[in-house]
Coordinates of N, CA and C in Angstrom, one line a residue:
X1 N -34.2 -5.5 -5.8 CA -32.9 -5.7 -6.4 C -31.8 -5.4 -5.4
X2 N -32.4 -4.2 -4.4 CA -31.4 -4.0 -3.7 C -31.1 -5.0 -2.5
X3 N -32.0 -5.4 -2.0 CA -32.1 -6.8 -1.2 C -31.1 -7.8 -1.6
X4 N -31.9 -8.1 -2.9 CA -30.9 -9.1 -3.6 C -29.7 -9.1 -3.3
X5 N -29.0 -8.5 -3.9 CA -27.6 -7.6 -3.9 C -26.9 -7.8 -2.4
X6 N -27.5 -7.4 -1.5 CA -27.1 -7.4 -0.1 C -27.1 -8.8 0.7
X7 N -27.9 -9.5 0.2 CA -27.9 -10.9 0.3 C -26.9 -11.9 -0.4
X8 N -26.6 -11.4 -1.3 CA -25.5 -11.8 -2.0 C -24.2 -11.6 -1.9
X9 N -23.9 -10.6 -0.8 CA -22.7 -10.0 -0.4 C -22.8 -10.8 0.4
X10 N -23.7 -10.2 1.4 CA -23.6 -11.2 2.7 C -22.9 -12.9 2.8
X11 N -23.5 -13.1 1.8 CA -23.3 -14.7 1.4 C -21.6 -15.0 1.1
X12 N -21.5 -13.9 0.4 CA -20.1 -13.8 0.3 C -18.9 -14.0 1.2
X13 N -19.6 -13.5 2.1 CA -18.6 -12.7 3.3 C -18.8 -14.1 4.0
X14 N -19.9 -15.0 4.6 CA -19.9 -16.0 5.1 C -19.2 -17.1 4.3
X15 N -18.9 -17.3 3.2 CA -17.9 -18.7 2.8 C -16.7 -18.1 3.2
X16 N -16.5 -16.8 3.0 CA -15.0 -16.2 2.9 C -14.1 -16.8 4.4
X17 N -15.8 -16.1 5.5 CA -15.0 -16.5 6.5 C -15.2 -18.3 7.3
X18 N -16.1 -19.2 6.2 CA -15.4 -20.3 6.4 C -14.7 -21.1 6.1
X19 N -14.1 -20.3 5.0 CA -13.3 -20.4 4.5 C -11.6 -20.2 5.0
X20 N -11.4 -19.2 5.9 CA -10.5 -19.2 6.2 C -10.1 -19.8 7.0
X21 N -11.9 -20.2 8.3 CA -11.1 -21.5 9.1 C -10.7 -22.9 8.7
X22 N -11.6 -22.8 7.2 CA -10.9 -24.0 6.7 C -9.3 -24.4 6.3
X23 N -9.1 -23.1 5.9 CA -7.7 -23.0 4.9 C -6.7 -23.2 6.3
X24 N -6.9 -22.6 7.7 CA -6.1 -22.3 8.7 C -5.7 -23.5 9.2
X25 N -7.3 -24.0 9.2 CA -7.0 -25.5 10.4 C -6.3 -26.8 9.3
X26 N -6.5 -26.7 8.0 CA -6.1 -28.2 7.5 C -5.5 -27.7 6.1
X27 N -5.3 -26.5 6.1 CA -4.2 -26.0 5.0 C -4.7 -26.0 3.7
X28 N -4.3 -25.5 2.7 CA -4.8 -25.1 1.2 C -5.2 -26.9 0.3
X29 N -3.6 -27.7 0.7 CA -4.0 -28.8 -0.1 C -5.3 -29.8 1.0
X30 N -5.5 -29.7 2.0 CA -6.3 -30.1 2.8 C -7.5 -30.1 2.8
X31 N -7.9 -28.5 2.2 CA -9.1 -27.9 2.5 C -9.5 -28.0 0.7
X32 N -11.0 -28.6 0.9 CA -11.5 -28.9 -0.7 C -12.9 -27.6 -0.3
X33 N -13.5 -27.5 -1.7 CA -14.8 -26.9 -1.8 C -16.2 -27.1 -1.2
X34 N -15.6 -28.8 -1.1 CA -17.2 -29.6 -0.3 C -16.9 -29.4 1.0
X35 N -15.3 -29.0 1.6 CA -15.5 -28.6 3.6 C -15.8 -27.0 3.6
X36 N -15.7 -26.5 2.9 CA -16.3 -24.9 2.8 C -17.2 -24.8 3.0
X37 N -17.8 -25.6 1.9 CA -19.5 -25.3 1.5 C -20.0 -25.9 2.7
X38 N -19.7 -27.5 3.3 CA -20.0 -27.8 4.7 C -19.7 -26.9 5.8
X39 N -18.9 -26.1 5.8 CA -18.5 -25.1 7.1 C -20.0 -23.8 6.9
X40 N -19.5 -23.3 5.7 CA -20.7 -22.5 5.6 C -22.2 -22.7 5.5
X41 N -22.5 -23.9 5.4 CA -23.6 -24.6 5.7 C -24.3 -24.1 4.5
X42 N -23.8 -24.6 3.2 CA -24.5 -24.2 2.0 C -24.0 -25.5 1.0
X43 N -25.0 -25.2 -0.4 CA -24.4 -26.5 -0.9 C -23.3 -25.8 -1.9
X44 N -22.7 -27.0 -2.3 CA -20.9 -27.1 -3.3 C -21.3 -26.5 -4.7
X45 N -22.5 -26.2 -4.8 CA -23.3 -25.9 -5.9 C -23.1 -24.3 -5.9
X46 N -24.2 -24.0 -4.9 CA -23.9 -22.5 -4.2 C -22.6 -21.5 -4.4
X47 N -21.7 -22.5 -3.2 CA -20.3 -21.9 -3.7 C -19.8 -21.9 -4.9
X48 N -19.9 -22.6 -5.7 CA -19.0 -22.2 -6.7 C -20.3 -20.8 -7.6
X49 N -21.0 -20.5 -6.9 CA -22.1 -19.5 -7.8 C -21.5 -18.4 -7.5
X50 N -20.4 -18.3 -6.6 CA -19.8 -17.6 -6.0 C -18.4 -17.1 -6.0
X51 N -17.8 -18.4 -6.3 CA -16.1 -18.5 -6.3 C -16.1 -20.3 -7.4
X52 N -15.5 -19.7 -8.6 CA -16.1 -20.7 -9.2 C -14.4 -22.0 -9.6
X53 N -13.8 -22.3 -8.6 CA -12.8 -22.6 -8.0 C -12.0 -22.4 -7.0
X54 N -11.8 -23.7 -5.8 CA -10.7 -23.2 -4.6 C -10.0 -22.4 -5.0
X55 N -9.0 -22.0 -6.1 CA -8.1 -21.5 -6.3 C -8.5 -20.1 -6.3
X56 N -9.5 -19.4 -6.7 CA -10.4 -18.3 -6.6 C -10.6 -17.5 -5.4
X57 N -10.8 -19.0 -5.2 CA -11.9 -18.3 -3.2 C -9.9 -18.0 -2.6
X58 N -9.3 -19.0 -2.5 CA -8.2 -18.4 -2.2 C -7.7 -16.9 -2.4
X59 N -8.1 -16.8 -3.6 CA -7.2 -15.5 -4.3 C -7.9 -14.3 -3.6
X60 N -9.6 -15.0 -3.5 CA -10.1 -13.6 -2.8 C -10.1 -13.5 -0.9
X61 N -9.1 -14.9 -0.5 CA -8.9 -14.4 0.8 C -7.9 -13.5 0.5
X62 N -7.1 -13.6 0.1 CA -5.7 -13.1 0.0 C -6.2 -11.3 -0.3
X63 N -7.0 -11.2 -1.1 CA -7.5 -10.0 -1.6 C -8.2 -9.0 -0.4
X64 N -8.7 -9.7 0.5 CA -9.6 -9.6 1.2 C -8.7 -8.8 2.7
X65 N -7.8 -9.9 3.0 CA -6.9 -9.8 4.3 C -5.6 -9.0 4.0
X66 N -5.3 -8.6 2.9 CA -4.7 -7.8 2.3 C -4.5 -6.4 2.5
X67 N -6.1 -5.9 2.2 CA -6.7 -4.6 2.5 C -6.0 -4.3 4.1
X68 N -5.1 -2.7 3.4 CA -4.8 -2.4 4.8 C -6.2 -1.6 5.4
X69 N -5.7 -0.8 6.0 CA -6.5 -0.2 7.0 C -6.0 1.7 6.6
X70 N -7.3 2.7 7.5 CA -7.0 3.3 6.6 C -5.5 4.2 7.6
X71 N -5.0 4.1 9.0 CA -4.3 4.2 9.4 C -3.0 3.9 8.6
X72 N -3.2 2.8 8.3 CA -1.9 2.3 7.8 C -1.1 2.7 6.1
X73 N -2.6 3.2 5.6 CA -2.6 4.2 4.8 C -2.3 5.3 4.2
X74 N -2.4 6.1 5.7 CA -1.6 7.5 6.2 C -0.5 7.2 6.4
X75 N -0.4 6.0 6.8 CA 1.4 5.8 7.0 C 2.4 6.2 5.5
X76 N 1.5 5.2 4.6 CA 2.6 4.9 3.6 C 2.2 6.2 2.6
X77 N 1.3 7.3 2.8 CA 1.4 8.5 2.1 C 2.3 9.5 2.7
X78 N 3.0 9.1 4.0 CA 4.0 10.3 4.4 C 5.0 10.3 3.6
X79 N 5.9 10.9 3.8 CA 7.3 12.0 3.3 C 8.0 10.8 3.7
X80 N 9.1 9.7 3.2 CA 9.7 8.7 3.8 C 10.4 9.8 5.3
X81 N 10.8 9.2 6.5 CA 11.7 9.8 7.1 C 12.0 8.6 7.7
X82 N 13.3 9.1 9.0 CA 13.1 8.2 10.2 C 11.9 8.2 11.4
X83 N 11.4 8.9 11.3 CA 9.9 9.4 12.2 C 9.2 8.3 11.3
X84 N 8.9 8.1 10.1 CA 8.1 7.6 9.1 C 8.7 6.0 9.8
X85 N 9.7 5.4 9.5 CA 10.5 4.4 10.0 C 10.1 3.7 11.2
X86 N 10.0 4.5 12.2 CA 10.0 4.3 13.2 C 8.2 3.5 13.5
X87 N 7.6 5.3 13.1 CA 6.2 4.6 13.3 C 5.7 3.6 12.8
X88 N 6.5 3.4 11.5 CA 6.2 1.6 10.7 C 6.2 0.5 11.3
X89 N 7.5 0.4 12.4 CA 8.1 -0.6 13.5 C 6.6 -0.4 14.0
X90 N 6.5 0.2 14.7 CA 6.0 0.5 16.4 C 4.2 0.0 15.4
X91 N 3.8 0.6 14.5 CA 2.8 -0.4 14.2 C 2.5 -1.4 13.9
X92 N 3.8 -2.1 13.5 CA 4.3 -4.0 13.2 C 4.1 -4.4 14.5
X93 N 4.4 -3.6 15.7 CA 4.9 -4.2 16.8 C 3.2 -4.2 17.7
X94 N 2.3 -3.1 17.4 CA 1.5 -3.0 18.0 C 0.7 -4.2 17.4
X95 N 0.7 -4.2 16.2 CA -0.5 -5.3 15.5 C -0.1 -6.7 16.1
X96 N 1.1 -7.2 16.0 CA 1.2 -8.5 16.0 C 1.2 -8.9 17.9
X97 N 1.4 -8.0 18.6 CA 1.3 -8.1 19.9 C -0.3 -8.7 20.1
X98 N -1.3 -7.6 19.0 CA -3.1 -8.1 20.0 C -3.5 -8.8 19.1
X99 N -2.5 -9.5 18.3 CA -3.7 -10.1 17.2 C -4.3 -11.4 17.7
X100 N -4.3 -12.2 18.8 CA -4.8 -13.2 19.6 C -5.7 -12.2 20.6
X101 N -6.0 -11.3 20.6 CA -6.6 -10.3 21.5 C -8.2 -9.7 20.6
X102 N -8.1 -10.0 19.3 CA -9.1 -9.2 19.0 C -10.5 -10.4 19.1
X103 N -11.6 -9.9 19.6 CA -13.0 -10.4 19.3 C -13.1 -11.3 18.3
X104 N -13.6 -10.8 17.1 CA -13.8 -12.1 15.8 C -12.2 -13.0 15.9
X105 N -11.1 -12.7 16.3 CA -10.0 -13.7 15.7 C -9.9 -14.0 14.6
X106 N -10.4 -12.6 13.5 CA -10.1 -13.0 12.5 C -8.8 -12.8 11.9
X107 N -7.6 -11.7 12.7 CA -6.3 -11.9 12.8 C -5.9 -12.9 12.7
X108 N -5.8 -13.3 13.9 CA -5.3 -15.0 14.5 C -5.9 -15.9 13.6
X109 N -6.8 -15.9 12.9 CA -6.9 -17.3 11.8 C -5.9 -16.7 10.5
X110 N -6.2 -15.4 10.0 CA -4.5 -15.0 9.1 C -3.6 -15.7 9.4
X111 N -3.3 -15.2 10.9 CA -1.9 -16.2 11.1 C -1.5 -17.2 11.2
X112 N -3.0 -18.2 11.5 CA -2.7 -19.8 11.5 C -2.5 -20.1 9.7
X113 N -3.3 -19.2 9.4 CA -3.1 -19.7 8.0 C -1.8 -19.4 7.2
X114 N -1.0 -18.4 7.9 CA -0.2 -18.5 7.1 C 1.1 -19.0 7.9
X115 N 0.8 -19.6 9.0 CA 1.8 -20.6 9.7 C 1.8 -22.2 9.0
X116 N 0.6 -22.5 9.1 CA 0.0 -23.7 7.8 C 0.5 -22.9 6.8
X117 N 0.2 -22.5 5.8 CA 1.0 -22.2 4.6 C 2.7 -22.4 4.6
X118 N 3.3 -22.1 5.5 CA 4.7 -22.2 5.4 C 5.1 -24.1 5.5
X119 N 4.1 -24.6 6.4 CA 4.1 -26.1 6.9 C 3.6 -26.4 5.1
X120 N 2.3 -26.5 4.9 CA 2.6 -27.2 3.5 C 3.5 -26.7 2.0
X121 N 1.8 -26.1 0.7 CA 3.1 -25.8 -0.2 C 3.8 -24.3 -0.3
X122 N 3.0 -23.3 0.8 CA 3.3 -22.4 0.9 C 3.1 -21.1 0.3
X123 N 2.1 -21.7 -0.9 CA 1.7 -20.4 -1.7 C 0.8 -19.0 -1.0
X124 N 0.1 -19.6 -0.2 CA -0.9 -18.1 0.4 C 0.7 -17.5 1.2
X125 N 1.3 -17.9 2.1 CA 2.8 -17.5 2.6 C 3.5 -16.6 1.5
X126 N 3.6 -17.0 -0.1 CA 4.2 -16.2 -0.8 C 3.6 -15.3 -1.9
X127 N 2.3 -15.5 -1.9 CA 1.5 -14.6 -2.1 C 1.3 -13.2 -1.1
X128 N 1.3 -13.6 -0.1 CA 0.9 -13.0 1.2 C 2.4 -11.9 1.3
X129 N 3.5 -12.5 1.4 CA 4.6 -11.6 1.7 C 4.7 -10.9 -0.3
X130 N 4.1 -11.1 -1.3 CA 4.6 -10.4 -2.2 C 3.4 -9.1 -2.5
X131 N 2.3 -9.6 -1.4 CA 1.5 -8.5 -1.3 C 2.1 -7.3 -0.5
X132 N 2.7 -7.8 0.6 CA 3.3 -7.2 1.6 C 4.3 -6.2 1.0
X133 N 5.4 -6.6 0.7 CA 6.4 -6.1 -0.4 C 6.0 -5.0 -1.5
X134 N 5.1 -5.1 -2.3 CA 4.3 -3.7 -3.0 C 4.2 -2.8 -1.9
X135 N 3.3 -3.3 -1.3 CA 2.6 -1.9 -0.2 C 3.6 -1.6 0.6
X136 N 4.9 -2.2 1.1 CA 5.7 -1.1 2.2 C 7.1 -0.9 1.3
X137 N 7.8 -2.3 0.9 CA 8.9 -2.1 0.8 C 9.4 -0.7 0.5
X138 N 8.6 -0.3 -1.2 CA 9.3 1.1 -1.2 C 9.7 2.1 -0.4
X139 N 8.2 2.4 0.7 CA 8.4 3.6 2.0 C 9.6 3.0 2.9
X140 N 9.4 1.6 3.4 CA 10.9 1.2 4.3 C 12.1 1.2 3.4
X141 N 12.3 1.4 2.7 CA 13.6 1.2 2.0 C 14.0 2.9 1.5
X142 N 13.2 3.7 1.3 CA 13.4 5.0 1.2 C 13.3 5.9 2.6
X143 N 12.8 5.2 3.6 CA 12.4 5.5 5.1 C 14.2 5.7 5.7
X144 N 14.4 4.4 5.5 CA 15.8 3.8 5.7 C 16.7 4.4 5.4
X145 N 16.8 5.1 3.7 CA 17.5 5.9 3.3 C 18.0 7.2 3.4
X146 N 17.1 7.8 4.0 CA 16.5 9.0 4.6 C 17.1 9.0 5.6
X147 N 16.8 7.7 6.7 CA 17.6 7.8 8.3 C 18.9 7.8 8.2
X148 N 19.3 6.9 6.7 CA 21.1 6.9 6.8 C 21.4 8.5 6.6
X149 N 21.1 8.7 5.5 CA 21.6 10.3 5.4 C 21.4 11.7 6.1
X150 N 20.1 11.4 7.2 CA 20.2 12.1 8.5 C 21.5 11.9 9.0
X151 N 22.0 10.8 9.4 CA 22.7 10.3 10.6 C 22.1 9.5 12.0
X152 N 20.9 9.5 11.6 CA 19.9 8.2 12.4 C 20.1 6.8 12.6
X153 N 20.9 6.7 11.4 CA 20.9 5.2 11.0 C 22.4 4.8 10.3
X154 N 23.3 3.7 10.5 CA 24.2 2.9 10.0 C 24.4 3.1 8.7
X155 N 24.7 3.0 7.6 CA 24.7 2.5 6.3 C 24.6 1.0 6.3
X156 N 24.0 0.4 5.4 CA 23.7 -0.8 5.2 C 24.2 -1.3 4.3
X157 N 24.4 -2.8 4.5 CA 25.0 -3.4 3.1 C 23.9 -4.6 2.8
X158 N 23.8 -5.2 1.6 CA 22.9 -6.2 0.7 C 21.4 -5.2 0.5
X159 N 20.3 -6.5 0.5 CA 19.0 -6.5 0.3 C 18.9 -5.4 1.6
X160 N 18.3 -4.1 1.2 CA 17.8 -3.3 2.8 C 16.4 -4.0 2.7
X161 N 15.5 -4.7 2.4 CA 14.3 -4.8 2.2 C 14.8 -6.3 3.2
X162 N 15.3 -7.1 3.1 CA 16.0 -7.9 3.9 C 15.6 -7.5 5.6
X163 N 16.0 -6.5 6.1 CA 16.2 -5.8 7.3 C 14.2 -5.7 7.5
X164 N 13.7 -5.5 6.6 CA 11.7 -5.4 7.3 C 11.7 -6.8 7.3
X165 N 12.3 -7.6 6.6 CA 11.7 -9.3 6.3 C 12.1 -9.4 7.8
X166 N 12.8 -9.8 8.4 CA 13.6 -9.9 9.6 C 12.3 -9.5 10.7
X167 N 12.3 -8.4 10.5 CA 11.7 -7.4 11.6 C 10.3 -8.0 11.7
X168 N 9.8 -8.2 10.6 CA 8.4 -8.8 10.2 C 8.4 -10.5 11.0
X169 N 9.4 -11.0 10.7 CA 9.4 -12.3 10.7 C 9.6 -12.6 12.2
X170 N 10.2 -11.5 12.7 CA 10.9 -11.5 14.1 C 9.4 -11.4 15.5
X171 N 8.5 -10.8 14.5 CA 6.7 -9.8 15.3 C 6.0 -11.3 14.9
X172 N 6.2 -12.0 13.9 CA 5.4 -13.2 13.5 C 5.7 -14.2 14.7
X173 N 6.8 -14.4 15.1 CA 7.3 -16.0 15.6 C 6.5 -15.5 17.1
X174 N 6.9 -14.2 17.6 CA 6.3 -14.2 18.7 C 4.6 -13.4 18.8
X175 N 4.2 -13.7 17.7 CA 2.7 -13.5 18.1 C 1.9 -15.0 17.7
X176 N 2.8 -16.0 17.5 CA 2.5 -17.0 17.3 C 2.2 -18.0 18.4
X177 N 3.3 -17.6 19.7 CA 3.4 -17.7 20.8 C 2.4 -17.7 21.6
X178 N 1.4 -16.6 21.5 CA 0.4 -16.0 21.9 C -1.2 -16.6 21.7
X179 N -1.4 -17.8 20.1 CA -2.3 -18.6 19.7 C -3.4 -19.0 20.2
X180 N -2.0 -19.9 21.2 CA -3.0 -21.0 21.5 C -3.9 -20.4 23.6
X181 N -4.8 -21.5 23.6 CA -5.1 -20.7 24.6 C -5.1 -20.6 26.2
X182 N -3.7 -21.4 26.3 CA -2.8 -20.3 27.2 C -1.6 -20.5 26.3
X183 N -1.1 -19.1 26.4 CA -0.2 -18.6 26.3 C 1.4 -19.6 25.8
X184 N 2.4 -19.8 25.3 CA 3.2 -20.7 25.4 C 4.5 -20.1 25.9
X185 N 4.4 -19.1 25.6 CA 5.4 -18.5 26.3 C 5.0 -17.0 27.1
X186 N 5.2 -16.6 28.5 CA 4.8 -15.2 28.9 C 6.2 -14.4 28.8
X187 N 6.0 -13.2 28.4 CA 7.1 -12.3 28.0 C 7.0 -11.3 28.8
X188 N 6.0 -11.0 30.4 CA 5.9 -10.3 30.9 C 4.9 -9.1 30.7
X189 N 5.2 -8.0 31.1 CA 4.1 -6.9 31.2 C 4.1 -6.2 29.7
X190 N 3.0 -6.0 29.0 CA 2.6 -6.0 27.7 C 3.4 -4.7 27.3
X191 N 3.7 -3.4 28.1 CA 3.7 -2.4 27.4 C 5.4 -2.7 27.9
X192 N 5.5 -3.2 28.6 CA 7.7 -3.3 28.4 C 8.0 -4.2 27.4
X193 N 6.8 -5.1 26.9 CA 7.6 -6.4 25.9 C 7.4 -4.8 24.0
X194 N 6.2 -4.1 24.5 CA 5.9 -3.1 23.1 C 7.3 -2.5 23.1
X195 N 7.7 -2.1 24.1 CA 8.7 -1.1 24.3 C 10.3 -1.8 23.4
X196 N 10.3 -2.4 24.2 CA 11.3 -3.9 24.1 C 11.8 -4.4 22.9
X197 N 10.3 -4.6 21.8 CA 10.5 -4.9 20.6 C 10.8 -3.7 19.6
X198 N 10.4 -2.8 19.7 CA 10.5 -2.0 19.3 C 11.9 -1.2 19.3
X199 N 12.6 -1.6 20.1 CA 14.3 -1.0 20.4 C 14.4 -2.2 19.6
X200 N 14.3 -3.3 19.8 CA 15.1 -4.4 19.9 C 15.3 -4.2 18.2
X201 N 14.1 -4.3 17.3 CA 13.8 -4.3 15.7 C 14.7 -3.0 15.1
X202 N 14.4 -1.7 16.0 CA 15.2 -0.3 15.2 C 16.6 -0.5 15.2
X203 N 17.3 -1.4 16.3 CA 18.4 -1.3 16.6 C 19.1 -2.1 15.6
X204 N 18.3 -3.3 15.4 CA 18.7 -4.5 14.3 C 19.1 -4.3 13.0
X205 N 17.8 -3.0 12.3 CA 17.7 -1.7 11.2 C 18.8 -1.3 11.1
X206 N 18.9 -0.6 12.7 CA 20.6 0.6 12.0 C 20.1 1.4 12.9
X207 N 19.2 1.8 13.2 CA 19.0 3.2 13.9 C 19.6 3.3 15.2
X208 N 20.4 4.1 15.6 CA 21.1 4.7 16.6 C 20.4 4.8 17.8
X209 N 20.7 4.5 19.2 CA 20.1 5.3 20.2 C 19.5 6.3 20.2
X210 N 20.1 7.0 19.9 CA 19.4 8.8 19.8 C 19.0 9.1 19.4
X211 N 18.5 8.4 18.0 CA 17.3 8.7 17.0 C 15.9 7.9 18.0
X212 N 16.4 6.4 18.2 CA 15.1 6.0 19.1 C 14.9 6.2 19.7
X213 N 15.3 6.9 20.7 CA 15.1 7.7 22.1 C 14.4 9.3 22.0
X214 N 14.5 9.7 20.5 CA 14.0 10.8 20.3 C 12.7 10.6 19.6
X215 N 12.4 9.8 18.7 CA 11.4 9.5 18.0 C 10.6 8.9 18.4
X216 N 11.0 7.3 18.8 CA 10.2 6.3 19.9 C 9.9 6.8 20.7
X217 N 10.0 7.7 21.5 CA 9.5 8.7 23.2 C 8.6 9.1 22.4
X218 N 8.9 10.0 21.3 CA 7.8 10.8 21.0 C 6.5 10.1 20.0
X219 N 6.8 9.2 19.5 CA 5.7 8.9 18.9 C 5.1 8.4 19.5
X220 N 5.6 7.4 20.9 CA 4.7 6.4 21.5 C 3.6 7.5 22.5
X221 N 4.1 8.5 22.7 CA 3.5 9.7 23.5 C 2.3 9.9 22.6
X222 N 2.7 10.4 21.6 CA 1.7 11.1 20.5 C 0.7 10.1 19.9
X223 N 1.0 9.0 19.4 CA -0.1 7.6 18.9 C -0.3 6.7 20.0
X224 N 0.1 6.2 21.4 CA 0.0 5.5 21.8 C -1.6 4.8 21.4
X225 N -2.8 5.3 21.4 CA -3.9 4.5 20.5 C -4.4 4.3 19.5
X226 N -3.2 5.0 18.2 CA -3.6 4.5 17.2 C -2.8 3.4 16.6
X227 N -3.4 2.6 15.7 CA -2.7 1.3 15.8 C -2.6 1.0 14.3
X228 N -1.5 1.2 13.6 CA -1.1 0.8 11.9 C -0.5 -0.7 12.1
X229 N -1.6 -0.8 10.9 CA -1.6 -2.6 10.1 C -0.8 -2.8 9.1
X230 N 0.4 -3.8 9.3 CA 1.1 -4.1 8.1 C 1.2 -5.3 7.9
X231 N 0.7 -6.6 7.3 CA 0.3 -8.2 6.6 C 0.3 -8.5 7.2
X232 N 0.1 -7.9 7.9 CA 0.6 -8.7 7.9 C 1.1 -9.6 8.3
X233 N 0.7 -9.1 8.0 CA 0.0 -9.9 7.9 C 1.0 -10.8 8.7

């Protein structure tokens, strides 16, 4: 039984992931059950013994790529602060910098997918950012609030949840850059462009010089190898 069981997982895990090069390369309305089942090299039968509609197998990429990490985890059980703030950036900024960098590229197919997503109807894109939104908004938005009333940070006016969209959106366009296989744009030496973005996003936020110059020194000192995941994605 236990065989069983493990074989069945297994099985899982292989449509999932040809599934996602399907959803990436030719998009949700593009991508049917019979180019799955053909990518995974099983029959249309099979899969649905599995995922018993596209709309499903979707739901459980989304489910799937979702799952932070447990890093990123620790993040969002801290005490909101501007330290908390800070290291949220500098993990947005580490992730979306290697995500063309990792082995499987199972990052880099996230992001084609959800670059295709925005190209057609765009649902995994607004699924994807409303997953996003649960898991951090609260800590950035109380993170934020915390830095104003230190003196870290500006006061803000509208949506503050606004100010991560931005920052997020800002780590997407240029790890998009990075795709294909050369490069489309070079931005120079990797740890000035980390450095770089990371002023460039805190400053955009509100945070003051002197908060990033105290925090950003120290955190990049203290984590420089550990690396928090946010959607995000």
């Amino acid at each position: 039984m236990s065989s069983l069981r493990m074989t069945s997982d297994l099985r899982r895990q292989l449509i999932l992931g040809a599934a996602k090069r399907c959803f990436a390369r030719h998009g949700y309305t593009g991508t049917t059950t019979k180019s799955v089942a053909a990518a995974a090299a099983i029959s249309e039968a099979l899969l649905f013994k599995h995922f018993p509609s596209k709309a499903a197998l979707y739901a459980e990429i989304l489910s799937d790529e979702c799952e932070a990490d447990p890093a990123f985890m620790e993040l969002l059980e801290r005490e909101p602060s501007t330290a908390a703030m800070v290291e949220m950036i500098r993990g947005m900024v580490q992730h979306f910098l290697h995500i063309a960098d990792g082995p499987d590229q199972e990052e880099a197919q996230r992001l084609r997918l959800m670059a295709t997503s925005h190209l057609d109807d765009g649902e995994f894109a607004r699924l994807l950012y409303a997953k996003i939104e649960t898991l951090i908004g609260a800590v950035f938005v109380a993170s934020l609030e915390r830095a104003v009333a230190a003196g870290d940070a500006r006061p803000f006016s509208g949506d503050p949840l606004n100010l991560f969209w931005f920052a997020h959106h800002t780590l997407m366009t240029a790890a998009l850059t990075r795709l294909s296989a050369t490069p489309c744009l070079a931005y120079g030496r990797a740890g000035d462009l980390e450095r770089q973005l990371c002023e460039f996003l805190l400053r955009g936020i509100g945070l003051n010089d002197a908060a990033i110059a105290s925090h950003l020194g120290r955190d990049q000192a203290a984590g420089a190898d550990k690396t928090a995941i946010a959607e995000s994605a």
